CSV table of C-alpha atoms and ligand atoms in Angstrom, one decimal:
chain,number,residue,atom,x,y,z
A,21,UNK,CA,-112.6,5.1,-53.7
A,22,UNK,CA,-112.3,2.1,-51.8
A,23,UNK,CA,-111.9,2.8,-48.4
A,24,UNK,CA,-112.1,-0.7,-46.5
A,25,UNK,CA,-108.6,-1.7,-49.1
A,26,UNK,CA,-107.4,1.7,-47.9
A,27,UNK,CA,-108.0,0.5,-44.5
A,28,UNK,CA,-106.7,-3.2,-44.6
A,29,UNK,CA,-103.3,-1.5,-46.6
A,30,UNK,CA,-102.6,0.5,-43.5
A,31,UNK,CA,-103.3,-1.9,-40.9
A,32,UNK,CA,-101.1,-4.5,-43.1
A,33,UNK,CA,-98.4,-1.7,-43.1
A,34,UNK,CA,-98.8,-0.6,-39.1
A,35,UNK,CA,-98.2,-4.2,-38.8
A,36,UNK,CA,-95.3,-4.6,-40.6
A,37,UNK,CA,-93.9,-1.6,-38.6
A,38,UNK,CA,-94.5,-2.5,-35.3
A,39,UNK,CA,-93.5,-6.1,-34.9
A,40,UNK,CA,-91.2,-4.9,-32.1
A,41,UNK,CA,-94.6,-4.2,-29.6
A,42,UNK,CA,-96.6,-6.5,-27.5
A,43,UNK,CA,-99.2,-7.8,-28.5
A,44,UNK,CA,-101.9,-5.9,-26.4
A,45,UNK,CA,-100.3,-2.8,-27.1
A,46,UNK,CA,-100.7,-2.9,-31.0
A,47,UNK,CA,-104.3,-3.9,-30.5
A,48,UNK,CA,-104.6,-0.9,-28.8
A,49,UNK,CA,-102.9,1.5,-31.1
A,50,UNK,CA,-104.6,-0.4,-34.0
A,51,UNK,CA,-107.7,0.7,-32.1
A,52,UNK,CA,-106.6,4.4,-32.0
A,53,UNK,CA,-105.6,4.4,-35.8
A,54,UNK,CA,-108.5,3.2,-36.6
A,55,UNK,CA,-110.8,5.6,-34.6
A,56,UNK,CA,-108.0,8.5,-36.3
A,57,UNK,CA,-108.7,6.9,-39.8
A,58,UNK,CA,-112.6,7.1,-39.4
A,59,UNK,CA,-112.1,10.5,-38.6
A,60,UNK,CA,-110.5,11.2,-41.6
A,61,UNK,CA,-112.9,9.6,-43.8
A,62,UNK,CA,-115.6,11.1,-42.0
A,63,UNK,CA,-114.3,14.6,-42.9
A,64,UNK,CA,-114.2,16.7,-46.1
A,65,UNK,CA,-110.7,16.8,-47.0
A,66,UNK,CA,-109.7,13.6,-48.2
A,67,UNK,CA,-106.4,12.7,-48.8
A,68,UNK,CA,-105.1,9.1,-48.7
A,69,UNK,CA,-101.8,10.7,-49.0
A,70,UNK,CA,-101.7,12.5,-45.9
A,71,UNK,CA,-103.6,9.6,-44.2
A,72,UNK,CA,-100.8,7.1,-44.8
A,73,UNK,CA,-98.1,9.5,-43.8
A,74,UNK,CA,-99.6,10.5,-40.6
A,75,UNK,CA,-100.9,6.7,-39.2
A,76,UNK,CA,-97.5,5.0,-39.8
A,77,UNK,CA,-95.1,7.9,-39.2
A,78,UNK,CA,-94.1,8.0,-35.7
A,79,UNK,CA,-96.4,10.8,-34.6
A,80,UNK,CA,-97.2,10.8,-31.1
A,81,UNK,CA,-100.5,10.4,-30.3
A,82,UNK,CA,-102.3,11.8,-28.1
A,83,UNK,CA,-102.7,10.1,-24.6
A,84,UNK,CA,-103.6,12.7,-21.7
A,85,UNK,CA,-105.9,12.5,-19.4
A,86,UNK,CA,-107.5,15.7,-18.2
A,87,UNK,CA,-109.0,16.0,-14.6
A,88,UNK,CA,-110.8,18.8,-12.8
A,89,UNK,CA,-110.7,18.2,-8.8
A,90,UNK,CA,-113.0,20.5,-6.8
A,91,UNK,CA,-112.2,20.3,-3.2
A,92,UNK,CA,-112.0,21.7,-0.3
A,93,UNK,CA,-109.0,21.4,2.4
A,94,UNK,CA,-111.0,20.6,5.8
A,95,UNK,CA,-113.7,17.9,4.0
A,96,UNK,CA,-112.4,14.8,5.6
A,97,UNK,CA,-113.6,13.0,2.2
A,98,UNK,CA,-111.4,15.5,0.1
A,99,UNK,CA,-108.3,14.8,2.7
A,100,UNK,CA,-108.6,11.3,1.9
A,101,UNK,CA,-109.1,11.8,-1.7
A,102,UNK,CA,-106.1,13.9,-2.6
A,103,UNK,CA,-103.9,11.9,-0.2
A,104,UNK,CA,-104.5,8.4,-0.7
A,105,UNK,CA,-105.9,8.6,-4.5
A,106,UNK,CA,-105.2,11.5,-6.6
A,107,UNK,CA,-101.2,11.5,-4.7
A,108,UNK,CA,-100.2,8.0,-5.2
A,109,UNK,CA,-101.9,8.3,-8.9
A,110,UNK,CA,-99.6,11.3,-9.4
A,111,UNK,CA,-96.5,9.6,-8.7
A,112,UNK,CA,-97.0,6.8,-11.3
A,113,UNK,CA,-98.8,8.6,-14.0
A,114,UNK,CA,-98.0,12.1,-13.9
A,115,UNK,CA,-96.7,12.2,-17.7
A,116,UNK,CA,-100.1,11.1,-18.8
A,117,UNK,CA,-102.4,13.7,-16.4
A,118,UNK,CA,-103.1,16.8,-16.4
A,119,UNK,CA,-104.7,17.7,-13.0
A,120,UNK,CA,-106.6,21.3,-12.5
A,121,UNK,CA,-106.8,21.4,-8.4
A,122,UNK,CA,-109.7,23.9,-7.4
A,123,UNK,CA,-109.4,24.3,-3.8
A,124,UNK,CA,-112.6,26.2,-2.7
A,125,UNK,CA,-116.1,24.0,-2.0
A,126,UNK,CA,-119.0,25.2,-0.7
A,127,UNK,CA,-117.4,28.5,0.6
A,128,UNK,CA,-118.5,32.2,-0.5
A,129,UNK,CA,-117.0,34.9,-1.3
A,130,UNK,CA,-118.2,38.9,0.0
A,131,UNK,CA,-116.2,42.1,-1.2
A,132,UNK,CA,-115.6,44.7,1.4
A,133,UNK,CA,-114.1,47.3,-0.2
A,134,UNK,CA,-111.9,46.6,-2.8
A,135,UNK,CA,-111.0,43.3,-0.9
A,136,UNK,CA,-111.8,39.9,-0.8
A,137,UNK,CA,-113.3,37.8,2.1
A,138,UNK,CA,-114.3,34.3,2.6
A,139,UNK,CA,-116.6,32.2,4.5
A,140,UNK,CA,-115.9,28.3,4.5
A,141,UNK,CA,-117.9,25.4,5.0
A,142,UNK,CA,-115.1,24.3,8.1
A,143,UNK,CA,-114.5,27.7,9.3
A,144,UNK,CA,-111.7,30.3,9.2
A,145,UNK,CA,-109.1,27.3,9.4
A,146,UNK,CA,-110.4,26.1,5.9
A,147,UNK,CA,-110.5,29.1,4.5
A,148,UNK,CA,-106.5,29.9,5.3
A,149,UNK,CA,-106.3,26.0,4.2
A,150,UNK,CA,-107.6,27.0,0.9
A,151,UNK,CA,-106.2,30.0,0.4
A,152,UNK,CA,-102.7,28.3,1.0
A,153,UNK,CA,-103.5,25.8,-1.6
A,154,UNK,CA,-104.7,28.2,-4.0
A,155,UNK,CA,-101.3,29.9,-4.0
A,156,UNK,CA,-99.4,26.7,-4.1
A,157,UNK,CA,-100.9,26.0,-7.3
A,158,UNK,CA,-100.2,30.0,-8.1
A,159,UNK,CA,-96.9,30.4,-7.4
A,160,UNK,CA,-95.6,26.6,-8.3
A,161,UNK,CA,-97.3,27.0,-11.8
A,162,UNK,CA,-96.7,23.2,-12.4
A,163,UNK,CA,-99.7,21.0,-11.4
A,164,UNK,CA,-98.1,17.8,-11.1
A,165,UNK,CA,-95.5,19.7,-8.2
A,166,UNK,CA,-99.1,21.5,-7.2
A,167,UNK,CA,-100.7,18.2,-6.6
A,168,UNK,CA,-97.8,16.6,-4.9
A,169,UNK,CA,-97.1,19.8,-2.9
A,170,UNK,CA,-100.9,20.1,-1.8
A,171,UNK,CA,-101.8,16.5,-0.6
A,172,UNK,CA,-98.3,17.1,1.5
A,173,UNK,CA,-99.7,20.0,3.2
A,174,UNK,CA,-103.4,18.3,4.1
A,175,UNK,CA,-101.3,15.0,5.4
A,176,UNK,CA,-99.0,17.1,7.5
A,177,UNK,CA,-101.8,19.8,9.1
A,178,UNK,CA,-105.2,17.6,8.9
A,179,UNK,CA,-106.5,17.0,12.2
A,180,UNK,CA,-103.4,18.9,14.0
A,181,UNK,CA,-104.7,21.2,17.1
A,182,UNK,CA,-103.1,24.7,16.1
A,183,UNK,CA,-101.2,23.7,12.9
A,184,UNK,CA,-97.8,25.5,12.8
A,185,UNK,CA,-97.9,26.3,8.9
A,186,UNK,CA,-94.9,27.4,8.4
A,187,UNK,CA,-93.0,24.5,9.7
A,188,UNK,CA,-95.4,22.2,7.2
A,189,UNK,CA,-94.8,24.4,4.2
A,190,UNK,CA,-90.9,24.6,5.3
A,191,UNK,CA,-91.3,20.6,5.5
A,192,UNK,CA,-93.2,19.5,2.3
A,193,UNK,CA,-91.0,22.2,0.4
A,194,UNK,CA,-87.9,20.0,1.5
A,195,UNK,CA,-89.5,17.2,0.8
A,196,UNK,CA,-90.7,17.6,-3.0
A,197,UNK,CA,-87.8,20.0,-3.8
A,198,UNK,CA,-90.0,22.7,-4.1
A,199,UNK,CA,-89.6,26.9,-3.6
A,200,UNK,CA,-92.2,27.8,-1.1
A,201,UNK,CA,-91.2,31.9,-0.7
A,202,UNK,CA,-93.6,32.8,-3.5
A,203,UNK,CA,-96.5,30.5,-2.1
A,204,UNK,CA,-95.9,32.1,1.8
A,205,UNK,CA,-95.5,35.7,0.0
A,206,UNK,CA,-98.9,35.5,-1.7
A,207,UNK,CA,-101.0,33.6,0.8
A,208,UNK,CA,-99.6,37.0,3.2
A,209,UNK,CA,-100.6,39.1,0.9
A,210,UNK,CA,-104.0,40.5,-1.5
A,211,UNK,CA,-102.9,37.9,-4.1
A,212,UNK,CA,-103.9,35.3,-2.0
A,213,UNK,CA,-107.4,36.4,-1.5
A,214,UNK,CA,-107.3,37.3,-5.5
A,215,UNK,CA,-106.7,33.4,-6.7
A,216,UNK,CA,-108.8,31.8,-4.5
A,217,UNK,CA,-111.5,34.1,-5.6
A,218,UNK,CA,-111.0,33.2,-9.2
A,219,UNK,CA,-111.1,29.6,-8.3
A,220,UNK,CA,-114.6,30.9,-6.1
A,221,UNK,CA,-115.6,31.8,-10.0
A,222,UNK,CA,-114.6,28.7,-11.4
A,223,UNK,CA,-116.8,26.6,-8.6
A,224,UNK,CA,-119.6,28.7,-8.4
A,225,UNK,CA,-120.1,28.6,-12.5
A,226,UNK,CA,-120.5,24.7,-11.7
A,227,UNK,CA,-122.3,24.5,-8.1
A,228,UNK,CA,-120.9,20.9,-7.6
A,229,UNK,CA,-123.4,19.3,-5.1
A,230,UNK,CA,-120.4,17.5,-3.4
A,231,UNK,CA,-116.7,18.1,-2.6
A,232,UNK,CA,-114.4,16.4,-4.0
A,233,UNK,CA,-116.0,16.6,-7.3
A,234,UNK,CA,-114.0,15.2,-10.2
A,235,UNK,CA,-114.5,16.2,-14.2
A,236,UNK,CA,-112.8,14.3,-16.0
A,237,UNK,CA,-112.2,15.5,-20.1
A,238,UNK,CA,-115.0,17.8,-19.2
A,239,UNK,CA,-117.4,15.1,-18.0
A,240,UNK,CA,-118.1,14.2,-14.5
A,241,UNK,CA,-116.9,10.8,-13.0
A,242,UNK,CA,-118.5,10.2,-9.4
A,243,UNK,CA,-117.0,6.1,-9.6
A,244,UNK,CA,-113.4,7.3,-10.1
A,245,UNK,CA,-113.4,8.9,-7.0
A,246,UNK,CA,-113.6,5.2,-5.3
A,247,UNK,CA,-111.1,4.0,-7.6
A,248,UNK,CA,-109.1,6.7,-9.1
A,249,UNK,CA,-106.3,4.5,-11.0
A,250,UNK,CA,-108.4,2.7,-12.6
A,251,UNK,CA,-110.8,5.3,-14.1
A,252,UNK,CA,-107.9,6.8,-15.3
A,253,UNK,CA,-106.5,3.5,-17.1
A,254,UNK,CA,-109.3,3.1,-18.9
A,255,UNK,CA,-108.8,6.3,-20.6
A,256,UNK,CA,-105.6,6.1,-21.5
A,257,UNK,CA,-105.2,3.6,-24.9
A,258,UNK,CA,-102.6,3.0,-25.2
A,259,UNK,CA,-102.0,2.1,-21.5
A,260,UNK,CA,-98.8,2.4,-20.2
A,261,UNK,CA,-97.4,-0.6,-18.0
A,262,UNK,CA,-98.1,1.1,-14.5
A,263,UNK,CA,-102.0,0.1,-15.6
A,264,UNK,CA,-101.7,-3.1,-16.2
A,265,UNK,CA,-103.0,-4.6,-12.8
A,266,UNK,CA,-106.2,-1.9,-13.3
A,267,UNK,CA,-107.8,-2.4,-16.2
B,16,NAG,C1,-102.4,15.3,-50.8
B,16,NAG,O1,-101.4,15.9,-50.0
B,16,NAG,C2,-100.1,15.8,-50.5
B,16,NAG,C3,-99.2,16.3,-49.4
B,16,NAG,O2,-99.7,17.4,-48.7
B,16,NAG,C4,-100.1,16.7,-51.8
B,16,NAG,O3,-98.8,16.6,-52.3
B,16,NAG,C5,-101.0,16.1,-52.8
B,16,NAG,O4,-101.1,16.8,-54.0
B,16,NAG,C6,-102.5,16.0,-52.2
B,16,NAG,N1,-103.3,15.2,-53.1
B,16,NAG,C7,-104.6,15.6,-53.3
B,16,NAG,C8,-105.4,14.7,-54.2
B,16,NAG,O5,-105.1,16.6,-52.8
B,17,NAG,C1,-93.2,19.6,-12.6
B,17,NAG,O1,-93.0,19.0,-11.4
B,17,NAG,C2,-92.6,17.6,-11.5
B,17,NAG,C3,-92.6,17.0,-10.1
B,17,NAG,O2,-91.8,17.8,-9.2
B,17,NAG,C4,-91.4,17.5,-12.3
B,17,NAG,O3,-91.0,16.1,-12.4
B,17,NAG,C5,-91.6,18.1,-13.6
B,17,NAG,O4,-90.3,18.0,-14.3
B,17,NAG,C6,-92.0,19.5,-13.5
B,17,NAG,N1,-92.4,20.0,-14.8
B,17,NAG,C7,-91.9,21.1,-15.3
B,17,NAG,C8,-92.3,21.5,-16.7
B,17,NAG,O5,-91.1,21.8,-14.8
């Protein structure tokens, strides 16, 4: 079978179906049929039938990026990180992320008993940090509210002598719409100590050198922490319109 005729028939066809896009955009989906179309030739099970209907049917491809951020909550580099990059990236992109937060560092964890403790690169302070954003992510169980939720709390206690937590987790949970009684109920109880132990798990099986350490689709990036929106651009094809100043 000729496969290059294949080829130039579908491309001929996307084209004829897509007039309404942009120029750019096409290219970019051309690219990401194409790379779908290799794949298919590349494989055993041939079929130019099922080729043609999936490249110019409107199937959603797709365009996700996923990102691993290991942090911890007193690391002045992880502060800035999830406040002025990974936050602000949030808020445009959130529909194309998918952002794993793993609030723990270079702490350790020690079983007494059948419990949990902790000891934290910053101190005590860190560890309750940690724990508190270990059961954000818990009880929220959405991790673009998690994200959003989390950089509220670091901007609102970082730095502060004595933070009053309460009053922050009342605050950001006004402010993002978001039910804090199940994050307050576990970081005040053995659950707390629980999650932020299995995120312990997660960060120990990796030993990141660093905090914050970002993996991104399961590789790690150490440029996208300078420049987070861009690194994420790059990945995304096609890119949406908030990436068109960044790539
Ligand atoms: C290809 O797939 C279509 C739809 O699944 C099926 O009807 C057709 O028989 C298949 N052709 C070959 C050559 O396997
Ligand atoms: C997760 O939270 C975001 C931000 O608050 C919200 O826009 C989104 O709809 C939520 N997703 C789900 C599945 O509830």
């Amino acid at each position: 079978m000729d496969f290059k005729k294949i080829l130039f028939l579908l491309i001929t066809i996307s084209a004829a179906l897509s007039n309404r896009v942009s120029h750019t955009h096409q290219k970019r989906q051309w690219n990401v049929y194409n790379k779908n179309i290799h794949k298919r030739i590349h494989s055993d099970d041939i079929n130019t039938t099922t080729t043609v209907t999936s490249t110019t049917a409107n199937t959603p491809i797709e365009n996700k990026v996923k990102i691993t951020v290991y942090y911890e909550t007193l690391c002045p580099a992880s502060v800035r990180f999830l406040t002025h990059q990974l936050k602000p990236v949030v808020e445009k992109l959130s529909s194309y992320l998918d952002v794993q937060l793993v609030p723990y560092g270079h702490a350790r964890t020690y079983k007494s008993g059948d419990r949990y403790l902790f000891r934290c690169q910053h101190g005590p302070a860190e560890c309750y940090g940690n724990k508190l954003h270990a059961c954000a992510i818990d009880a929220l169980q959405n991790n673009t509210q998690a994200v959003l939720f989390n950089a509220c709390l670091m901007q609102y206690s970082y730095r502060s002598y004595r933070v009053d937590y309460i009053s922050v987790l009342n605050w950001c949970g006004y402010k993002l719409n978001a039910p804090i009684n199940g994050i307050w109920e576990c970081v005040n109880s053995e659950r707390g100590s629980i999650v932020l132990k299995n995120f312990g798990a997660l960060t120990h099986a990796l030993s990141p050198r660093y905090v914050p350490y970002l993996v991104f689709d399961g590789s790690l990036d150490n440029q996208a922490r300078a420049n987070l929106m861009s690194a994420v651009c790059r990945r995304l094809h096609p890119a949406p319109p908030s990436c068109y100043y960044y790539i």
